[in-house]
Amino acid sequence: MTATTLPTPHTQPSAAADGPARRRRGGRARVLLRRLGFYLATAAVAITLNFVIPRLMPGDPASVILNKLAQRSQVTAATEKSIQALFGVPDQNLWQQYLHYLSQLAHLDFGISTAYFPQPVGEMISQGLPWTLGLVSLTTVLAFLLGTGLGIISGARPGSRLDSVLAPLATFLGSMPYFWVATMLLLLLSVSLPVFPSQNGYDLNLEPGFDFAFVSSVIAHGFLPALTIIVSSVGGWLLGMRNMMITTVAEDYVSLAEAKGLGRWRILLAYAARNAMLPQVAGLAISIGTVVGGSLLAEAVFAYPGIGYLFYQAVVNLDYPLMQALFLIISLSVLVANFIADSVYVLLDPRTREDA
Amino acid sequence: MTLLLDVKNLSVDYGSEAEPLPAVSEVSLELRRGEILGIAGESGSGKTTLINALLRLLRPPAVVRSGSATLHPRSGEAVDLLHADARELRRTRWEHTAVVFQSAMNALNPVSRLGAQFTDTLRAHRRIPKSQARERAAHMLDLVGIPAARLDSFPHELSGGMRQRATIALALVCDPDLLVMDEPTTAVDVVMQRQILRQVIRLQRELGFSVVFITHDLSLLLEIADRIAVMYGGRIVESGPAGDLYRDPKHPYTRGLRDSFPPLRGPMRRLNGIPGNPPDLRSLPPGCPFQPRCPHATPECAASVPALTGHGTERAVACIHADDLPALINGGRA
């Protein structure tokens, strides 16, 4: 990012009373605009790569379908031609294809799924997206809050009784393989002790709607995947925050806050944690960006009807249009999340505002 | 002059009970109201540990082993700084004792505006509205020559000298009885150093607080301190009025320290360092801690730790040879 920023002449502080304030606002807007430009350029590159990479791969979706059909019956020349036409086997040059691709994107037309033929990819994604967003964003935020909060307390007094329990526990949880946690929870709380349902996003016998039965079914079905995600990601947040806190509480400004006679919580939150959590925010942004991609393993283990499960299906069935659309959505949402994080960072850390 | 701070027999250890590392040993000192006391010594002599103990800022594994430090503030009852409970301590802090740290670069919260760091302090101690706290903050900044508009600045927007002056203004915001300054001028250039020192002396005359000023630069202390205490190996080895002590150092270490820095004023003089290194606190030499580096050491010096004994009414030295040292080669300035 810094590569795109140009050195700006440093303005000397003016004696005018409104000098610093005006410069600050101007600086903030300039930094945000510069970043927006950078992100737009990156998005353009991502969109183009998403077009180029599948076309560099050997084979094409039409021949996959044709091979499938050929196993069952004879494929006539007419069928071959129409299937090729359906999947857009190039009768145009690359540049024309690219323009076509862009215009399709502009109309949010992602093509038709080959695995779930003839369902449009856009429709499948819009069905899966709410499940994933609900499950993964909620658990990501919860894990972040829980881990960061415990990290503050743990790192404020390294070596305390609480810290000597939390830190090893976090390491233990963080190093447990994700799929193992999922299978164990499934075995424990769904098979041996059938408290929670083992698959799907809701009871398929229910009619989706905003009534108690459906909502509680969604919560019951989401509980195990959510618990899996939280258990396996909270440790990382905790350790990250704890380690930052340990270095921050040794800073002079924290000692000075203590010498000033401020309350314990004010020192801990406004002076120590406020500074220590800057890298956590960057980490949260990256996690939020990958939320749209779903939690592949959790959704696959629990057959949860989200994007992660779709992704899994797309890979298993070589569903190129679906894959391509998912890749594009994931790269764009990572970019959007990073842009938001960068912008929040500018608000959180005043040092990044000017000439950043 | 009335007594403000009475430190008796203060010892601070680092490390475990089994393997203590004595950073400060049996330090006793008195600070009178309106006085500037300089504490001089090399790195590792225990200066910073001493004031961190007084300010209750010691972090594990540092532990106060013994001693008391009684503060007699203008208002309110006397407090033992070393044994005050959490409530008493919070009341004492900044109202009675304030501190300026060595590095102004790190002493201010980087994500908080200067004004907020003044007002949160004021409002932690006094029930006043925000606007009044801000007015007070602006007044304090004005005292150190920083325009009030800077209240809206973040620390990184100020120059180094400005930041150090801001931390001094911050230290004085609650009108403390005691201001502790831990090498406050090491991070700024000589011109700024001079300007800041002058400002501290002026403010001290105006507001009447007492100062404990820590530095390794003895000649700088001569400029501002009324009395000086010299520390070595965690002990005070000599104390006395600044001029007397500088002119006629009675402890060989004080002599060495004095001759290691060029005087700020006066004729040029050959600088002699002190050979050797500060003592390893884990294995202090037997007897006088300075004895292995001392040019005048005799076998008796290794026998026992010399006590800090009075020389006249105002001076004290911890050296068994204090009275029979050879005369100074280049006597001090009159």
XYZ file of C-alpha atoms in Angstrom:
690
model
C 0.000 0.000 0.000
C 2.803 2.294 0.907
C 4.151 1.742 -2.576
C 1.272 3.710 -4.042
C 1.641 6.660 -1.690
C 3.625 9.624 -2.785
C 5.756 11.580 -0.374
C 3.986 14.818 0.380
C 5.814 17.910 1.574
C 5.421 18.170 5.307
C 3.418 21.200 6.249
C 4.820 23.205 9.102
C 2.454 23.716 12.013
C 0.828 27.096 11.592
C 0.157 29.443 14.446
C -3.486 29.704 13.441
C -5.737 28.097 16.000
C -7.662 26.059 13.418
C -4.507 24.929 11.655
C -4.006 21.448 13.102
C -7.695 20.566 12.996
C -8.094 21.490 9.346
C -4.943 19.682 8.346
C -6.095 16.606 10.188
C -9.426 16.413 8.392
C -7.778 17.028 5.026
C -5.141 14.394 5.753
C -7.738 11.799 6.659
C -9.779 12.349 3.481
C -6.672 12.269 1.322
C -5.468 8.997 2.828
C -8.886 7.392 2.380
C -9.141 8.526 -1.257
C -5.694 7.211 -2.005
C -6.622 3.867 -0.500
C -9.914 3.723 -2.363
C -7.994 4.178 -5.612
C -5.641 1.398 -4.690
C -8.484 -0.958 -3.886
C -10.339 -0.184 -7.115
C -7.210 -1.001 -9.100
C -6.769 -4.249 -7.175
C -10.404 -5.167 -7.808
C -9.901 -4.659 -11.538
C -6.886 -6.970 -11.444
C -8.825 -9.583 -9.463
C -11.718 -9.499 -11.940
C -9.323 -9.897 -14.854
C -7.380 -12.744 -13.220
C -10.653 -14.468 -12.516
C -11.270 -14.355 -16.256
C -7.789 -15.357 -17.346
C -6.915 -18.193 -14.970
C -9.740 -20.622 -15.911
C -8.901 -20.050 -19.582
C -5.270 -20.996 -18.955
C -6.324 -24.291 -17.428
C -6.462 -27.361 -19.669
C -9.927 -28.678 -20.506
C -13.218 -26.868 -20.379
C -16.601 -27.380 -18.700
C -18.280 -28.376 -21.952
C -15.972 -31.350 -22.482
C -16.542 -32.408 -18.861
C -20.283 -32.499 -19.499
C -19.797 -34.187 -22.859
C -17.623 -36.848 -21.258
C -20.285 -37.425 -18.633
C -22.952 -37.766 -21.281
C -20.770 -40.008 -23.398
C -20.563 -42.526 -20.568
C -24.330 -42.879 -20.640
C -25.190 -42.714 -24.320
C -23.987 -41.727 -27.731
C -23.456 -37.989 -28.116
C -24.681 -36.651 -31.423
C -22.919 -33.860 -33.204
C -25.951 -31.633 -32.633
C -25.870 -32.239 -28.854
C -22.162 -31.545 -28.795
C -22.675 -28.313 -30.653
C -25.552 -27.143 -28.470
C -23.725 -28.005 -25.246
C -20.669 -26.176 -26.446
C -22.853 -23.220 -27.313
C -24.490 -23.393 -23.905
C -21.154 -23.278 -22.101
C -19.787 -20.616 -24.347
C -16.981 -22.593 -25.886
C -15.004 -19.888 -27.606
C -16.155 -18.908 -31.029
C -14.952 -15.413 -30.247
C -11.402 -14.181 -29.690
C -10.128 -13.621 -26.145
C -10.734 -9.881 -26.166
C -14.370 -10.296 -27.219
C -14.808 -12.950 -24.543
C -13.396 -10.594 -21.957
C -15.825 -7.838 -22.916
C -18.659 -10.353 -22.832
C -17.535 -11.504 -19.381
C -17.453 -7.926 -18.116
C -20.918 -7.163 -19.434
C -22.234 -10.355 -17.822
C -20.652 -9.314 -14.532
C -22.246 -5.899 -14.836
C -25.613 -7.666 -15.054
C -24.662 -9.952 -12.143
C -25.014 -12.901 -14.503
C -22.658 -15.657 -13.390
C -23.842 -18.285 -15.850
C -25.407 -21.662 -15.215
C -24.176 -24.353 -12.876
C -22.982 -27.511 -14.597
C -23.392 -29.721 -11.541
C -26.899 -28.512 -10.764
C -27.849 -27.894 -14.360
C -29.785 -25.766 -15.217
C -29.759 -23.723 -12.008
C -28.242 -20.252 -12.460
C -25.109 -19.774 -10.349
C -26.316 -16.397 -9.095
C -29.405 -18.014 -7.644
C -27.422 -20.723 -5.861
C -25.092 -18.195 -4.328
C -27.872 -15.949 -3.151
C -29.463 -18.978 -1.480
C -26.268 -19.980 0.300
C -25.025 -16.532 1.222
C -27.437 -15.701 4.079
C -26.602 -18.972 5.855
C -22.902 -18.395 5.618
C -23.063 -14.726 6.510
C -25.245 -15.483 9.504
C -23.146 -18.346 10.803
C -19.601 -17.299 10.005
C -19.794 -13.549 10.591
C -21.550 -14.033 13.910
C -19.032 -16.611 15.095
C -16.067 -14.610 13.804
C -17.187 -11.524 15.702
C -18.006 -13.548 18.822
C -14.652 -15.342 18.761
C -12.891 -12.000 18.231
C -14.674 -10.321 21.141
C -14.226 -13.277 23.455
C -10.577 -13.861 22.549
C -9.614 -10.193 22.623
C -11.428 -9.609 25.919
C -9.759 -12.573 27.600
C -6.452 -11.563 26.011
C -6.692 -8.132 27.655
C -7.189 -9.653 31.090
C -4.610 -12.365 30.509
C -1.916 -10.042 29.155
C -2.481 -7.307 31.733
C -0.787 -9.475 34.326
C 1.353 -12.061 32.581
C 2.103 -14.968 34.862
C -0.958 -14.412 37.048
C -3.084 -17.405 37.994
C -5.673 -16.595 35.318
C -3.000 -16.092 32.662
C -1.269 -19.362 33.488
C -4.546 -21.151 32.777
C -5.734 -19.151 29.769
C -2.506 -18.991 27.761
C -1.813 -22.759 27.614
C -5.524 -23.422 27.061
C -5.524 -21.026 24.112
C -2.462 -22.707 22.639
C -4.143 -26.085 23.059
C -7.409 -24.993 21.437
C -5.610 -23.160 18.660
C -3.509 -26.160 17.721
C -6.363 -28.667 17.604
C -7.199 -29.587 14.010
C -10.396 -27.935 12.982
C -12.086 -30.928 11.418
C -11.247 -32.987 14.477
C -13.019 -30.513 16.775
C -16.005 -30.613 14.441
C -16.164 -34.425 14.321
C -15.678 -34.746 18.074
C -18.428 -32.244 18.833
C -20.650 -34.022 16.343
C -19.932 -37.367 17.959
C -20.408 -36.039 21.476
C -23.370 -33.715 21.213
C -25.239 -35.206 18.287
C -24.565 -38.942 18.163
C -23.738 -40.120 21.707
C -25.827 -37.437 23.368
C -28.362 -36.328 20.786
C -28.816 -32.732 21.920
C -28.208 -30.993 18.625
C -29.080 -32.011 15.040
C -26.158 -33.251 12.996
C -26.797 -31.637 9.622
C -28.624 -29.042 7.518
C -29.374 -25.436 8.420
C -32.907 -26.105 9.688
C -35.451 -28.866 10.084
C -36.396 -29.684 6.499
C -39.948 -30.560 7.582
C -40.554 -26.952 8.559
C -41.697 -24.211 6.240
C -39.097 -21.388 6.320
C -40.565 -18.254 7.900
C -40.216 -15.912 10.821
C -41.967 -18.040 13.390
C -40.669 -19.507 16.630
C -40.418 -23.079 15.398
C -38.285 -22.176 12.395
C -36.034 -19.682 14.175
C -35.337 -22.068 17.041
C -34.628 -24.820 14.544
C -32.108 -22.554 12.789
C -30.429 -21.805 16.116
C -30.316 -25.486 17.100
C -28.861 -26.466 13.715
C -26.342 -23.637 13.789
C -25.141 -24.321 17.314
C -22.606 -27.070 16.637
C -20.992 -25.461 13.571
C -20.854 -22.160 15.489
C -19.304 -23.808 18.527
C -16.712 -25.509 16.305
C -15.703 -22.251 14.681
C -15.519 -20.363 17.985
C -13.613 -23.091 19.829
C -11.010 -23.417 17.123
C -10.488 -19.691 16.463
C -10.800 -18.071 19.902
C -7.330 -19.242 20.953
C -5.608 -17.310 18.182
C -7.355 -14.073 19.122
C -6.567 -14.592 22.775
C -2.871 -15.247 22.229
C -2.494 -12.357 19.786
C -4.086 -9.887 22.160
C -2.295 -11.271 25.190
C 1.118 -10.947 23.576
C 0.430 -7.392 22.431
C -0.829 -6.490 25.903
C 2.338 -7.818 27.536
C 4.519 -5.477 25.496
C 2.100 -2.572 25.811
C 1.698 -2.631 29.604
C 5.472 -2.208 29.854
C 5.284 1.087 27.910
C 6.003 4.349 29.677
C 2.578 5.765 28.912
C 0.947 2.929 30.814
C 3.268 3.499 33.788
C 2.474 7.194 33.609
C -1.251 6.465 33.534
C -0.766 4.433 36.692
C 1.315 7.173 38.308
C -1.439 9.644 37.413
C -3.758 7.741 39.731
C -6.262 6.718 37.075
C -8.607 3.827 37.768
C -7.423 0.320 36.968
C -9.934 -0.217 34.180
C -9.274 3.145 32.553
C -5.533 2.346 32.456
C -6.218 -1.125 31.125
C -8.699 -0.108 28.429
C -7.962 3.460 27.325
C -4.177 3.271 27.631
C -3.053 -0.357 27.290
C -5.745 -2.235 25.344
C -6.541 0.695 23.048
C -2.967 0.570 21.767
C -2.505 -3.181 21.944
C -5.534 -3.994 19.832
C -4.458 -2.266 16.621
C -3.008 -5.462 15.060
C -6.107 -7.368 16.202
C -8.285 -5.072 14.107
C -6.201 -5.831 11.044
C -6.595 -9.528 11.804
C -10.343 -9.160 12.203
C -10.583 -7.512 8.788
C -8.840 -10.421 7.119
C -11.168 -12.848 8.883
C -14.277 -10.862 7.956
C -13.073 -10.851 4.351
C -12.953 -14.619 4.275
C -16.393 -14.914 5.897
C -18.075 -14.818 2.497
C -16.017 -17.797 1.420
C -17.739 -19.636 4.203
C -16.217 -22.018 6.611
C -15.477 -24.846 4.240
C -14.739 -27.546 6.780
C -17.487 -26.646 9.243
C -20.094 -26.478 6.494
C -18.879 -29.684 4.881
C -18.874 -31.650 8.157
C -22.291 -30.396 9.217
C -23.732 -30.276 5.666
C -24.632 -26.659 6.362
C -26.301 -25.049 3.329
C -23.863 -22.120 3.041
C -21.242 -20.955 0.590
C -18.570 -23.239 2.027
C -20.714 -26.260 1.287
C -21.435 -24.952 -2.216
C -17.716 -24.513 -2.727
C -17.107 -28.047 -1.622
C -19.752 -29.284 -4.050
C -18.350 -27.149 -6.859
C -14.873 -28.608 -6.405
C -16.119 -32.179 -6.138
C -18.275 -31.836 -9.279
C -15.853 -29.646 -11.268
C -18.576 -27.011 -11.509
C -16.511 -24.311 -13.230
C -19.101 -21.516 -13.446
C -19.905 -21.920 -9.753
C -16.232 -21.982 -8.796
C -15.445 -18.944 -10.887
C -18.284 -16.946 -9.363
C -17.302 -17.989 -5.836
C -13.665 -17.083 -6.397
C -14.687 -13.682 -7.674
C -17.032 -13.014 -4.767
C -14.404 -14.095 -2.244
C -11.649 -11.938 -3.715
C -13.933 -8.925 -3.901
C -15.183 -9.340 -0.354
C -11.634 -9.712 0.979
C -10.854 -6.424 -0.752
C -13.930 -4.708 0.657
C -13.177 -5.991 4.167
C -9.586 -4.823 3.914
C -10.688 -1.414 2.738
C -13.047 -1.119 5.678
C -10.316 -2.276 8.048
C -7.851 0.205 6.612
C -10.381 2.971 7.032
C -11.161 1.946 10.599
C -7.441 1.735 11.280
C -7.060 5.335 10.162
C -9.657 6.271 12.746
C -8.090 4.094 15.463
C -4.464 5.045 14.994
C -3.935 8.778 14.525
C -0.350 8.173 13.414
C -1.541 6.691 10.113
C -3.590 9.737 9.209
C -0.980 12.067 7.840
C 1.431 11.130 5.091
C 0.647 7.514 5.854
C 12.425 24.460 56.010
C 9.863 21.783 56.722
C 10.317 18.206 55.725
C 8.306 16.950 52.731
C 9.636 13.448 52.179
C 11.439 11.267 54.677
C 12.850 8.041 53.271
C 14.257 5.646 55.826
C 16.232 2.516 55.211
C 14.685 1.678 51.846
C 15.826 -1.589 50.246
C 14.546 -3.013 46.981
C 15.404 -6.460 45.640
C 14.922 -7.976 42.250
C 14.559 -11.687 41.993
C 13.527 -14.374 44.407
C 13.801 -14.640 48.174
C 16.438 -17.326 47.702
C 18.554 -15.344 45.263
C 17.889 -11.680 45.901
C 19.490 -9.038 43.737
C 19.769 -5.886 45.832
C 19.066 -2.956 43.486
C 18.624 -0.437 46.305
C 20.143 -0.990 49.750
C 19.327 0.888 52.954
C 18.751 4.238 51.320
C 17.742 7.063 53.614
C 17.144 10.574 52.384
C 15.262 13.694 53.276
C 13.630 16.208 51.000
C 12.553 19.573 52.291
C 9.663 21.616 51.027
C 10.625 23.722 48.036
C 13.967 21.991 47.615
C 15.514 20.436 44.512
C 17.334 17.226 45.351
C 19.558 15.730 42.699
C 20.330 12.039 42.639
C 23.370 11.188 40.556
C 24.870 7.879 39.572
C 25.810 5.644 36.672
C 23.383 3.366 34.858
C 22.500 0.490 37.136
C 23.248 2.412 40.330
C 19.636 2.054 41.454
C 18.381 5.592 40.787
C 15.360 4.617 38.746
C 14.520 1.661 40.992
C 14.593 4.041 43.954
C 12.074 6.449 42.473
C 9.913 3.658 41.060
C 9.720 2.309 44.606
C 8.692 5.739 45.910
C 6.068 6.059 43.159
C 4.927 2.452 43.643
C 5.625 1.686 40.002
C 7.885 -1.304 40.635
C 6.956 -4.327 38.581
C 7.672 -7.907 39.520
C 10.208 -9.270 40.240
C 11.131 -6.035 42.074
C 10.065 -6.046 45.721
C 10.468 -3.492 48.521
C 12.252 -5.466 51.260
C 12.287 -2.850 53.970
C 11.979 0.811 54.770
C 9.447 3.601 54.846
C 8.883 6.775 52.846
C 6.720 9.309 54.628
C 5.293 12.158 52.611
C 4.018 15.219 54.499
C 1.779 16.994 51.987
C 0.613 20.591 52.432
C -2.953 19.418 52.711
C -4.005 16.211 54.388
C -2.233 13.737 56.603
C 1.166 12.192 56.210
C 1.260 9.107 53.956
C 3.727 6.250 53.913
C 4.194 5.941 50.153
C 5.553 2.411 50.426
C 2.653 1.020 52.428
C -0.368 3.060 51.363
C -3.355 0.948 50.345
C -4.852 1.197 46.854
C -7.347 3.934 47.760
C -4.841 6.060 49.606
C -2.360 5.559 46.800
C -4.781 6.731 44.130
C -5.549 9.830 46.177
C -1.872 10.589 46.675
C -0.866 10.070 43.089
C -0.676 13.247 41.019
C -2.307 15.293 43.820
C 0.854 14.979 45.898
C 3.396 13.107 43.801
C 3.914 13.501 40.068
C 6.563 12.218 37.677
C 8.259 13.113 34.404
C 9.817 10.144 32.657
C 13.057 9.920 30.785
C 11.567 9.446 27.353
C 8.845 11.908 26.456
C 8.468 9.985 23.218
C 6.768 7.141 25.049
C 5.269 8.893 28.040
C 2.171 10.083 26.218
C -0.565 7.778 24.972
C -0.073 7.762 21.165
C -3.752 7.273 20.300
C -5.153 9.974 22.552
C -5.196 13.737 22.071
C -3.055 15.794 24.420
C -6.101 17.480 25.958
C -7.727 14.160 26.833
C -4.613 13.052 28.698
C -4.840 16.170 30.864
C -8.556 16.090 31.466
C -8.796 12.415 32.360
C -6.147 12.985 35.016
C -7.823 16.070 36.450
C -11.209 14.433 36.463
C -9.834 11.315 38.133
C -8.939 13.491 41.125
C -11.319 16.429 41.103
C -15.029 16.701 40.524
C -14.887 19.365 37.849
C -16.682 19.691 34.505
C -14.768 18.903 31.345
C -14.659 22.536 30.227
C -12.992 23.566 33.468
C -10.476 20.721 33.195
C -9.679 21.856 29.662
C -9.157 25.423 30.829
C -6.747 24.194 33.462
C -4.916 22.088 30.860
C -4.623 25.093 28.536
C -3.265 27.171 31.424
C -0.630 24.533 32.237
C 0.464 24.259 28.598
C 0.732 28.038 28.511
C 3.083 27.892 31.523
C 5.549 25.785 29.530
C 5.089 27.854 26.367
C 2.839 25.589 24.315
C -0.185 27.201 22.600
C -3.571 26.007 23.836
C -4.514 24.872 20.305
C -2.107 21.989 20.850
C -4.613 20.377 23.193
C -6.197 18.947 20.051
C -2.928 17.496 18.792
C -1.836 13.916 19.057
C 1.561 13.287 20.656
C 3.174 12.369 17.324
C 2.276 15.812 15.982
C 4.515 17.526 18.562
C 8.277 17.914 18.431
C 10.447 16.107 20.966
C 11.065 19.201 23.062
C 7.401 20.130 22.970
C 6.431 16.665 24.111
C 8.828 16.826 27.038
C 7.473 20.242 28.052
C 3.948 18.878 27.716
C 4.743 16.021 30.098
C 6.105 18.581 32.576
C 2.889 20.594 32.263
C 0.948 17.359 32.712
C 2.922 16.526 35.854
C 2.064 19.893 37.394
C -1.616 19.915 36.456
C -2.819 18.887 39.928
C -0.345 21.164 41.706
C 1.709 18.388 43.361
C 3.986 18.711 46.399
C 6.636 16.478 44.902
C 7.795 16.279 41.302
C 10.047 13.359 40.406
C 12.067 13.777 37.227
C 13.881 10.747 35.846
C 16.575 11.983 33.456
C 14.051 14.308 31.833
C 16.522 15.896 29.449
C 18.492 12.965 28.050
C 16.247 12.654 24.985
C 16.506 16.282 23.884
C 19.370 18.358 22.512
C 21.541 20.611 24.655
C 19.699 23.812 23.774
C 16.343 22.278 24.615
C 17.872 20.731 27.746
C 18.899 24.155 28.971
C 15.513 25.662 28.130
C 13.642 22.907 29.943
C 15.828 23.132 33.042
C 15.325 26.883 33.232
C 11.604 26.364 32.895
C 11.558 23.779 35.689
C 13.451 26.106 38.032
C 11.132 29.001 37.201
C 8.017 26.882 37.736
C 9.457 25.493 40.947
C 9.973 29.036 42.285
C 6.461 30.059 41.223
C 4.557 26.998 42.376
C 6.724 25.891 45.279
C 6.857 22.157 44.697
C 9.877 20.049 45.591
C 11.859 18.131 43.012
C 13.760 14.874 43.004
C 15.897 15.077 39.886
C 17.695 12.010 38.610
C 20.603 12.113 36.199
C 24.018 10.661 35.545
C 25.335 14.142 34.782
C 26.743 15.655 37.966
C 27.589 19.006 36.440
C 23.980 19.392 35.276
C 22.808 18.833 38.842
C 25.154 21.571 40.016
C 23.129 23.947 37.850
C 19.755 23.213 39.339
C 19.951 21.165 42.544
C 20.097 22.514 46.094
C 21.419 19.241 47.406
C 22.894 16.202 45.694
C 22.956 12.543 46.674
C 25.341 10.272 44.792
C 24.374 6.626 44.361
C 26.626 3.686 43.681
C 25.764 -0.011 43.674
C 22.307 0.689 45.110
C 23.571 2.808 48.018
C 23.945 6.499 48.657
C 27.692 7.034 48.959
C 27.735 10.776 49.454
C 25.288 13.607 49.972
C 25.492 17.304 50.628
C 24.754 20.798 49.311
C 25.333 20.888 45.555
C 28.124 23.464 45.511
C 30.095 21.933 48.393
C 29.799 18.446 47.024
C 30.947 19.494 43.573
C 33.787 21.677 44.816
C 35.041 19.262 47.404
C 33.886 15.711 46.750
C 34.777 13.507 49.685
C 34.038 10.111 48.169
C 36.432 8.796 45.500
C 33.438 7.816 43.360
C 32.003 11.339 43.475
C 35.384 12.607 42.389
C 35.448 10.196 39.487
C 31.908 11.074 38.473
C 32.647 14.788 38.638
C 35.728 14.448 36.486
C 33.834 12.421 33.875
C 31.743 15.357 32.670
C 32.856 18.716 31.363
C 31.600 21.561 33.540
C 28.835 23.636 31.962
C 30.683 26.807 32.937
C 34.241 27.480 33.958
C 37.680 26.639 32.663
C 38.485 23.650 30.506
C 39.660 20.648 32.418
C 41.039 17.251 31.658
C 38.299 14.618 31.764
C 39.043 11.413 33.577
C 36.646 8.539 33.342
C 36.240 5.943 36.057
C 38.031 2.751 35.075
C 36.097 -0.496 35.281
C 32.360 -1.183 35.207
C 29.483 -0.662 37.613
C 29.277 -3.577 40.036
C 27.365 -6.729 39.224
C 24.531 -6.657 41.740
C 24.321 -10.437 41.722
C 27.815 -10.686 43.196
C 28.698 -7.460 44.932
C 32.326 -7.112 45.997
C 33.002 -7.541 49.712
C 32.932 -4.360 51.766
C 32.648 -1.060 49.954
C 30.966 -1.668 46.549
C 33.328 0.842 44.881
C 36.480 -0.695 46.314
C 37.514 -2.745 43.200
C 37.510 0.412 41.028
C 38.781 2.817 43.670
C 42.257 4.304 43.180
C 42.597 4.791 46.937
C 41.376 1.393 48.117
C 43.162 -0.355 50.967
C 42.613 -3.875 52.381
C 40.337 -2.436 55.105
C 37.898 -1.290 52.405
C 36.953 -4.907 51.670
C 36.257 -5.673 55.326
C 32.789 -4.146 55.743
C 30.299 -1.882 53.966
C 31.095 1.645 55.119
C 28.160 3.445 56.721
C 26.975 6.836 55.514
C 28.353 9.058 58.273
C 27.961 12.765 58.850
C 30.692 15.223 57.930
C 29.607 18.512 59.419
C 25.919 19.339 59.602
C 25.003 19.104 55.955
C 27.217 16.429 54.483
C 27.504 12.675 54.723
C 29.982 10.257 53.151
C 30.211 6.471 53.085
C 33.982 6.036 52.849
C 36.421 5.086 55.584
C 39.100 7.195 53.892
C 36.949 10.286 53.475
C 39.221 12.356 55.716
C 42.602 11.125 54.519
C 42.181 11.190 50.726
C 44.983 12.925 48.856
C 44.172 16.501 47.920
C 42.515 16.989 44.524
C 44.945 17.488 41.673
C 42.831 20.133 40.030
C 40.663 21.547 42.784
C 37.138 22.579 41.944
C 36.030 26.009 41.017
C 35.546 28.477 43.819
